[in-house]
CSV table of C-alpha atoms in Angstrom, one decimal:
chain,number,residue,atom,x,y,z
A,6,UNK,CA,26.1,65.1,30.2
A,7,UNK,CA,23.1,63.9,27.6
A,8,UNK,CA,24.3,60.7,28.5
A,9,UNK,CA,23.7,60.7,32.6
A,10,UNK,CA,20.4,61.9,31.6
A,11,UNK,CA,19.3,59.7,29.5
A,12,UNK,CA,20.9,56.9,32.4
A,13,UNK,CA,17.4,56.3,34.1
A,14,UNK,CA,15.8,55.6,31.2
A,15,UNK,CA,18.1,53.2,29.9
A,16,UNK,CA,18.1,51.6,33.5
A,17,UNK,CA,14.4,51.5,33.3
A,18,UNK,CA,14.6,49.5,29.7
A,19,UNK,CA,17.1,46.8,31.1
A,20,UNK,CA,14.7,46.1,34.2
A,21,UNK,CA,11.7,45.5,32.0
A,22,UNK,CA,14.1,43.7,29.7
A,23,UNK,CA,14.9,41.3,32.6
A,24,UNK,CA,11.8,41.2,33.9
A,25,UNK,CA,10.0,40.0,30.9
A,26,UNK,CA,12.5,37.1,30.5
A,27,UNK,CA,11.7,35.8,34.2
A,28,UNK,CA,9.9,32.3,33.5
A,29,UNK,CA,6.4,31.9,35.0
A,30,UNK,CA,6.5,30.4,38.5
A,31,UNK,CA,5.2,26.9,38.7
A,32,UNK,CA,2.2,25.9,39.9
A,33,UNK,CA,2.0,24.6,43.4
A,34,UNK,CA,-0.6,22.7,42.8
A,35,UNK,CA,-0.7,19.2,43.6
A,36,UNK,CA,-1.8,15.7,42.4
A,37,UNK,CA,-4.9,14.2,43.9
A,38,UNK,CA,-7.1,11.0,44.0
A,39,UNK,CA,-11.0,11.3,42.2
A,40,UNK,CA,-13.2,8.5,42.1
A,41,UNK,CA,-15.9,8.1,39.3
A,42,UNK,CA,-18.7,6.3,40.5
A,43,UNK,CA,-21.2,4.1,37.8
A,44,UNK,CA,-24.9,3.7,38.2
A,45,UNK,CA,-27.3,2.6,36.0
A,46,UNK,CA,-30.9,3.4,35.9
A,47,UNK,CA,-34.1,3.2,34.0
A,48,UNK,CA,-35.3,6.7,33.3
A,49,UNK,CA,-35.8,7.6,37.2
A,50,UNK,CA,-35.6,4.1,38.3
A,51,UNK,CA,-32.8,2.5,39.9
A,52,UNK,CA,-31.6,-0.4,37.5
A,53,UNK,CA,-31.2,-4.2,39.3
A,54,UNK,CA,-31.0,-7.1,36.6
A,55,UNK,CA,-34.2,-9.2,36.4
A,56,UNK,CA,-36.5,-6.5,36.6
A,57,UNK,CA,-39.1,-5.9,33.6
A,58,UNK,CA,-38.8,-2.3,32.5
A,59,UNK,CA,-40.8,-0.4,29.8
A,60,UNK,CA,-38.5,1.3,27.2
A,61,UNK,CA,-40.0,4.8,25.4
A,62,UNK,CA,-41.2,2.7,22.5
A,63,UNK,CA,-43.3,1.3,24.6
A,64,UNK,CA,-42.0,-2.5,25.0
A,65,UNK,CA,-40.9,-4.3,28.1
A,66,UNK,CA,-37.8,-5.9,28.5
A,67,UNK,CA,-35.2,-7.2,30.8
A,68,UNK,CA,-31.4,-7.1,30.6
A,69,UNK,CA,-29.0,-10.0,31.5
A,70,UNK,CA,-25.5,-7.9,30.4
A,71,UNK,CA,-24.8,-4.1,30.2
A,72,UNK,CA,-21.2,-3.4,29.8
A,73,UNK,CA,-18.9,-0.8,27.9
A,74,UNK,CA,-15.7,0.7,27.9
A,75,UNK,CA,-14.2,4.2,28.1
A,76,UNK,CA,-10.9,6.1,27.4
A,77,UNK,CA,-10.1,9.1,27.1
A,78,UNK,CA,-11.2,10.8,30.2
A,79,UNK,CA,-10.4,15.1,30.1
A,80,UNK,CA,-11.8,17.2,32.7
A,81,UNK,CA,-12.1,21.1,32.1
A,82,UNK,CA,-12.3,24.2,34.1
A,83,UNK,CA,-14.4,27.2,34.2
A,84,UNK,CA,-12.0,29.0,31.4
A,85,UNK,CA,-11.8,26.3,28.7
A,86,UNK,CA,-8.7,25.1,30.2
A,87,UNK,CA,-8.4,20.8,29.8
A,88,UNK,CA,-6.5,18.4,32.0
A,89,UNK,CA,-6.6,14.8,29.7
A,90,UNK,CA,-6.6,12.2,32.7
A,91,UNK,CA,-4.4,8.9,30.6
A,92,UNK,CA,-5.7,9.1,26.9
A,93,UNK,CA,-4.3,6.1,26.2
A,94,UNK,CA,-5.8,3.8,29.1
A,95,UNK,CA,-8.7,2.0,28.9
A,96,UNK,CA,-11.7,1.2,31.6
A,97,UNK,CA,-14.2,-1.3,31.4
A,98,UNK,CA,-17.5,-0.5,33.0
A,99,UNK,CA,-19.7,-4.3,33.9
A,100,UNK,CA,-22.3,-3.5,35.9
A,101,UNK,CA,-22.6,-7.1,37.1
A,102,UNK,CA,-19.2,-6.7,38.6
A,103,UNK,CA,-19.7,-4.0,41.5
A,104,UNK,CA,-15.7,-3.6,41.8
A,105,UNK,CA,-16.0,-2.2,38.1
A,106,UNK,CA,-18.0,1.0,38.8
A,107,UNK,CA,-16.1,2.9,40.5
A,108,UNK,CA,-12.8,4.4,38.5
A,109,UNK,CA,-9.9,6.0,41.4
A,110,UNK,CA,-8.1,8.7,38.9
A,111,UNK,CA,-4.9,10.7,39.6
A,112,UNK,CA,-5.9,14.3,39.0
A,113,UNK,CA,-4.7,17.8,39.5
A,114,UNK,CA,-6.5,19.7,42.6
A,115,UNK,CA,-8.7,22.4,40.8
A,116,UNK,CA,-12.1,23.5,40.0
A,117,UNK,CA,-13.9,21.6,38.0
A,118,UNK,CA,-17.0,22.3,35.5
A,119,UNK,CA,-17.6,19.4,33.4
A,120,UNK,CA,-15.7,15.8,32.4
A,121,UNK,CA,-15.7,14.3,29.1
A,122,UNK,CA,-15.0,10.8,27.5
A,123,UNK,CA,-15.0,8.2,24.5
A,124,UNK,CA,-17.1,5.5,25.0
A,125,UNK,CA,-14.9,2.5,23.0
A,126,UNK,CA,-11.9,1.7,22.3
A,127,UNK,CA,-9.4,3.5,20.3
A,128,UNK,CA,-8.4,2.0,17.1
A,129,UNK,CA,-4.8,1.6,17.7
A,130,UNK,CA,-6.0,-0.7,20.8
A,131,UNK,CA,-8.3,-2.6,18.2
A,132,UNK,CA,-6.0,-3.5,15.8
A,133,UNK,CA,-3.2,-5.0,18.2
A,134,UNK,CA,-4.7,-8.0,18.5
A,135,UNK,CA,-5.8,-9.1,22.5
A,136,UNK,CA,-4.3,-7.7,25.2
A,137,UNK,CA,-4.1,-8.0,29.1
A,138,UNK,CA,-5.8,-5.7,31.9
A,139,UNK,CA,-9.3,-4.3,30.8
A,140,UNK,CA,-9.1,-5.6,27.1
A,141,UNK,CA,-8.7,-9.0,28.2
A,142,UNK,CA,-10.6,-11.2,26.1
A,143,UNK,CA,-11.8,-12.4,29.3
A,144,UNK,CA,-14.4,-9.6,29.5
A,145,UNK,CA,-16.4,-10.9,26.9
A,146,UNK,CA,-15.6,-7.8,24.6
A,147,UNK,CA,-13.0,-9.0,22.2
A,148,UNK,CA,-14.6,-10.4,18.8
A,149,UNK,CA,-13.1,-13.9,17.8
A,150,UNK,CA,-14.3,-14.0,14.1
A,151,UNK,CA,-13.5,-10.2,13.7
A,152,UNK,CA,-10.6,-8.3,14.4
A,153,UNK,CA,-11.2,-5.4,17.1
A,154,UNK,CA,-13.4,-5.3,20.3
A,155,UNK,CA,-16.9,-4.7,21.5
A,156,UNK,CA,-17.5,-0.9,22.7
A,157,UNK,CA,-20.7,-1.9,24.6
A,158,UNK,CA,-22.9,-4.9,25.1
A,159,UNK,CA,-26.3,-5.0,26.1
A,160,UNK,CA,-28.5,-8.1,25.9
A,161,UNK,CA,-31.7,-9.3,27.6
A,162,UNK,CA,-35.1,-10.6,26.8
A,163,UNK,CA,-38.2,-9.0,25.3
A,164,UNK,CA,-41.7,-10.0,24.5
A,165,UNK,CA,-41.9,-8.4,21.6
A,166,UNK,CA,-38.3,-9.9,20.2
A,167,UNK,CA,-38.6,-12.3,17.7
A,168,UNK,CA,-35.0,-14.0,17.7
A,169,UNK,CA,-34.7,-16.9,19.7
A,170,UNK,CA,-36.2,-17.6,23.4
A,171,UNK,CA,-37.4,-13.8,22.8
A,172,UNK,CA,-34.0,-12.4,23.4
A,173,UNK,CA,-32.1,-9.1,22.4
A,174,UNK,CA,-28.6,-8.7,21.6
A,175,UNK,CA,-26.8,-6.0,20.9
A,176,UNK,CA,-22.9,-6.3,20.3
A,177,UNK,CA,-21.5,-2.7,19.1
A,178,UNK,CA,-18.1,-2.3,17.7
A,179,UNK,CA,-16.7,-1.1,14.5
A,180,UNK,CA,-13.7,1.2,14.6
A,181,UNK,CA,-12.7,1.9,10.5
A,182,UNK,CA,-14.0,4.6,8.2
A,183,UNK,CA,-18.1,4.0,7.5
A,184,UNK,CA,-18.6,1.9,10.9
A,185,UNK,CA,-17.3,3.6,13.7
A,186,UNK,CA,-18.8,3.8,17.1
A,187,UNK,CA,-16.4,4.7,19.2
A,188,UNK,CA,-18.4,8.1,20.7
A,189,UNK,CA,-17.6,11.1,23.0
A,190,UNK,CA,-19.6,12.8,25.7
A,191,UNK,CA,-19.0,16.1,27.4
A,192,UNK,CA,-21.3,16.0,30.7
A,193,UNK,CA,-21.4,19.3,32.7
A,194,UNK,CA,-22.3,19.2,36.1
A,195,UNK,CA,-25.5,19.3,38.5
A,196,UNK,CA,-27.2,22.9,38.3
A,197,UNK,CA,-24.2,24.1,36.3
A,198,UNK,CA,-22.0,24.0,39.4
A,199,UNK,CA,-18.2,23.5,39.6
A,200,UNK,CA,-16.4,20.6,41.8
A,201,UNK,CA,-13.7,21.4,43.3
A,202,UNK,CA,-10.8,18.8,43.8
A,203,UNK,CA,-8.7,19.4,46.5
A,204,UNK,CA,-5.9,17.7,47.8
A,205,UNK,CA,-7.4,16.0,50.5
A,206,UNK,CA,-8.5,13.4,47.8
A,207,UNK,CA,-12.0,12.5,48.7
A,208,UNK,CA,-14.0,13.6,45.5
A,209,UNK,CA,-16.4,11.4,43.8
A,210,UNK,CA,-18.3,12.3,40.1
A,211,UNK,CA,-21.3,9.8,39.9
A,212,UNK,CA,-22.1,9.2,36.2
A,213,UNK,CA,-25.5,7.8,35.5
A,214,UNK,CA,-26.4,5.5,32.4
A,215,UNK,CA,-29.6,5.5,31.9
A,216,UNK,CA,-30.5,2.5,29.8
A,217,UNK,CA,-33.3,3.4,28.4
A,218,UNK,CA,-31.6,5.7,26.0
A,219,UNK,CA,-30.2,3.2,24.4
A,220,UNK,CA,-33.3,2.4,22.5
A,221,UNK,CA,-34.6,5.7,22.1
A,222,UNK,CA,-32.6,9.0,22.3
A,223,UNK,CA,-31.0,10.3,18.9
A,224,UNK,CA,-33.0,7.2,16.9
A,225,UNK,CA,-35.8,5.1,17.4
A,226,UNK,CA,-34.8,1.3,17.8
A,227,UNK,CA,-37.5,-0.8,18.2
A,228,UNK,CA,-36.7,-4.0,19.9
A,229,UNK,CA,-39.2,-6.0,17.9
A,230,UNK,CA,-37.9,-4.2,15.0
A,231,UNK,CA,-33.6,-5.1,15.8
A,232,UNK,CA,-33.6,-7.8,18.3
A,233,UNK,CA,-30.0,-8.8,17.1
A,234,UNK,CA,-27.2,-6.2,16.0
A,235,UNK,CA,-23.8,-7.9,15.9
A,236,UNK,CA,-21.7,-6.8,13.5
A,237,UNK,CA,-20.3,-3.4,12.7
A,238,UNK,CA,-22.5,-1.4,10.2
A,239,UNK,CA,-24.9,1.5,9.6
A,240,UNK,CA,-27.7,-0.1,12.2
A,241,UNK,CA,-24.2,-0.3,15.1
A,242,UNK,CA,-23.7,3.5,14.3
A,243,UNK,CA,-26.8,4.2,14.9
A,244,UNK,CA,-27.0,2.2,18.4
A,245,UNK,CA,-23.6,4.1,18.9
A,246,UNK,CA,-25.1,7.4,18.4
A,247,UNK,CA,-27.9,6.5,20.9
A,248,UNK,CA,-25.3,5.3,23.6
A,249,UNK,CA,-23.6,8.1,23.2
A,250,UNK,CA,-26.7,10.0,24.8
A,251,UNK,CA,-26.7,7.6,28.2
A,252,UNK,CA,-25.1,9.2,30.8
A,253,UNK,CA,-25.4,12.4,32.9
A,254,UNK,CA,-23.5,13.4,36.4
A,255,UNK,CA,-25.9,12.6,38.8
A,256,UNK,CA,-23.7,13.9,41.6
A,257,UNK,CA,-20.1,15.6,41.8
A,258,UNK,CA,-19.1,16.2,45.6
């Protein structure tokens, strides 16, 4: 008799039992196209090679090359939660080659809040000698006399320069322990608002790099002071730490 009466209870243990071994179900939710889109720009300027421009220092100057790489690309939702789009593929961003700037991703259809990437390339990339694709040594970003690549190039001409024919160069790469500049940026975006992806694939995040940070956001690097930085060292790490500070998301529709 105790036994019949103890019956629903034991029922009750084996549903729970059963229940709690029942697998999550999987999420429905499907892949879908995002485009990043590259702009540069001089504070609130629209950037267009050729054109003199007056860094924070206060010297003019005008740039021939801008060009860098990125990997690493992780987009993250409201709760913390990280979708890493290919951490092992690399982009190469020239902004005298239009087709560059603008990055078509594979990504899952959610809500968005901010994206995040290294600037550089990884240093299992630099030590495997040239490759194909976007390290091609084509792009100008592969160091001949040193192994490992470029992260980002910028070079133009200043008055106040005093290497040759007044120019600037600055070739920034170093990857081993006491020169690297490979960087990461988390960039949230517009008026703290989320973007959400959905399937119908027509998203675009518009990152601008604004180039006058380069010469004055976490150091003051005075043309006339550095004209030439191409090797990897502690004045590279400090360009580094300025590129890092670049870019912000204009736009994310």
């Amino acid at each position: 008799m105790r036994f019949f009466q103890k019956l629903p209870i034991l029922v009750l243990i084996v549903v729970s039992f059963l229940c709690s071994c029942q697998k999550e179900p999987k999420s429905t939710q499907g892949t879908t196209n995002l485009q990043l889109k590259f702009e540069a720009r001089v504070d609130a300027n629209p950037f267009s090679f050729g054109t003199t421009y007056t860094n924070g220092l206060g010297e003019s100057y005008t740039v021939k090359t801008f060009k860098f790489y990125i990997h690493d690309i992780v987009l993250k939702t409201a709760n913390g939660v990280e979708f890493p789009i290919g951490s092992t593929v690399h982009y190469f961003v020239n902004f005298a080659d239009t087709a560059s700037l603008r990055i078509p991703l594979s990504v899952t259809a959610k809500e968005y809040t901010s994206i995040s990437f290294k600037i550089g390339v990884d240093s299992t990339r630099n030590f495997s000698g040239a490759q194909t694709g976007a390290l091609d040594p084509t792009n100008g970003m592969f160091w001949t006399w040193n192994t490992g690549y470029i992260m980002a190039k910028l070079e133009g001409n200043s008055p106040v320069s005093t290497a040759s024919n007044n120019a600037f160069e600055y070739h920034i790469g170093g990857y081993k322990a006491g020169e690297n500049v490979i960087r990461s940026t988390t960039l949230g975006f517009p008026s703290g608002a989320g973007l959400n992806v959905t399937e119908k694939g027509n998203s675009v995040i518009t990152i601008s790099a604004n180039i006058n940070k380069w010469f004055s956001s976490a150091h003051a690097l005075k043309i006339a002071s550095n004209p030439l930085c191409t090797t990897p060292g502690a004045l590279a790490m400090l360009y580094a730490d300025n590129y890092q500070q670049l870019f912000t998301v204009s736009s994310a529709q």
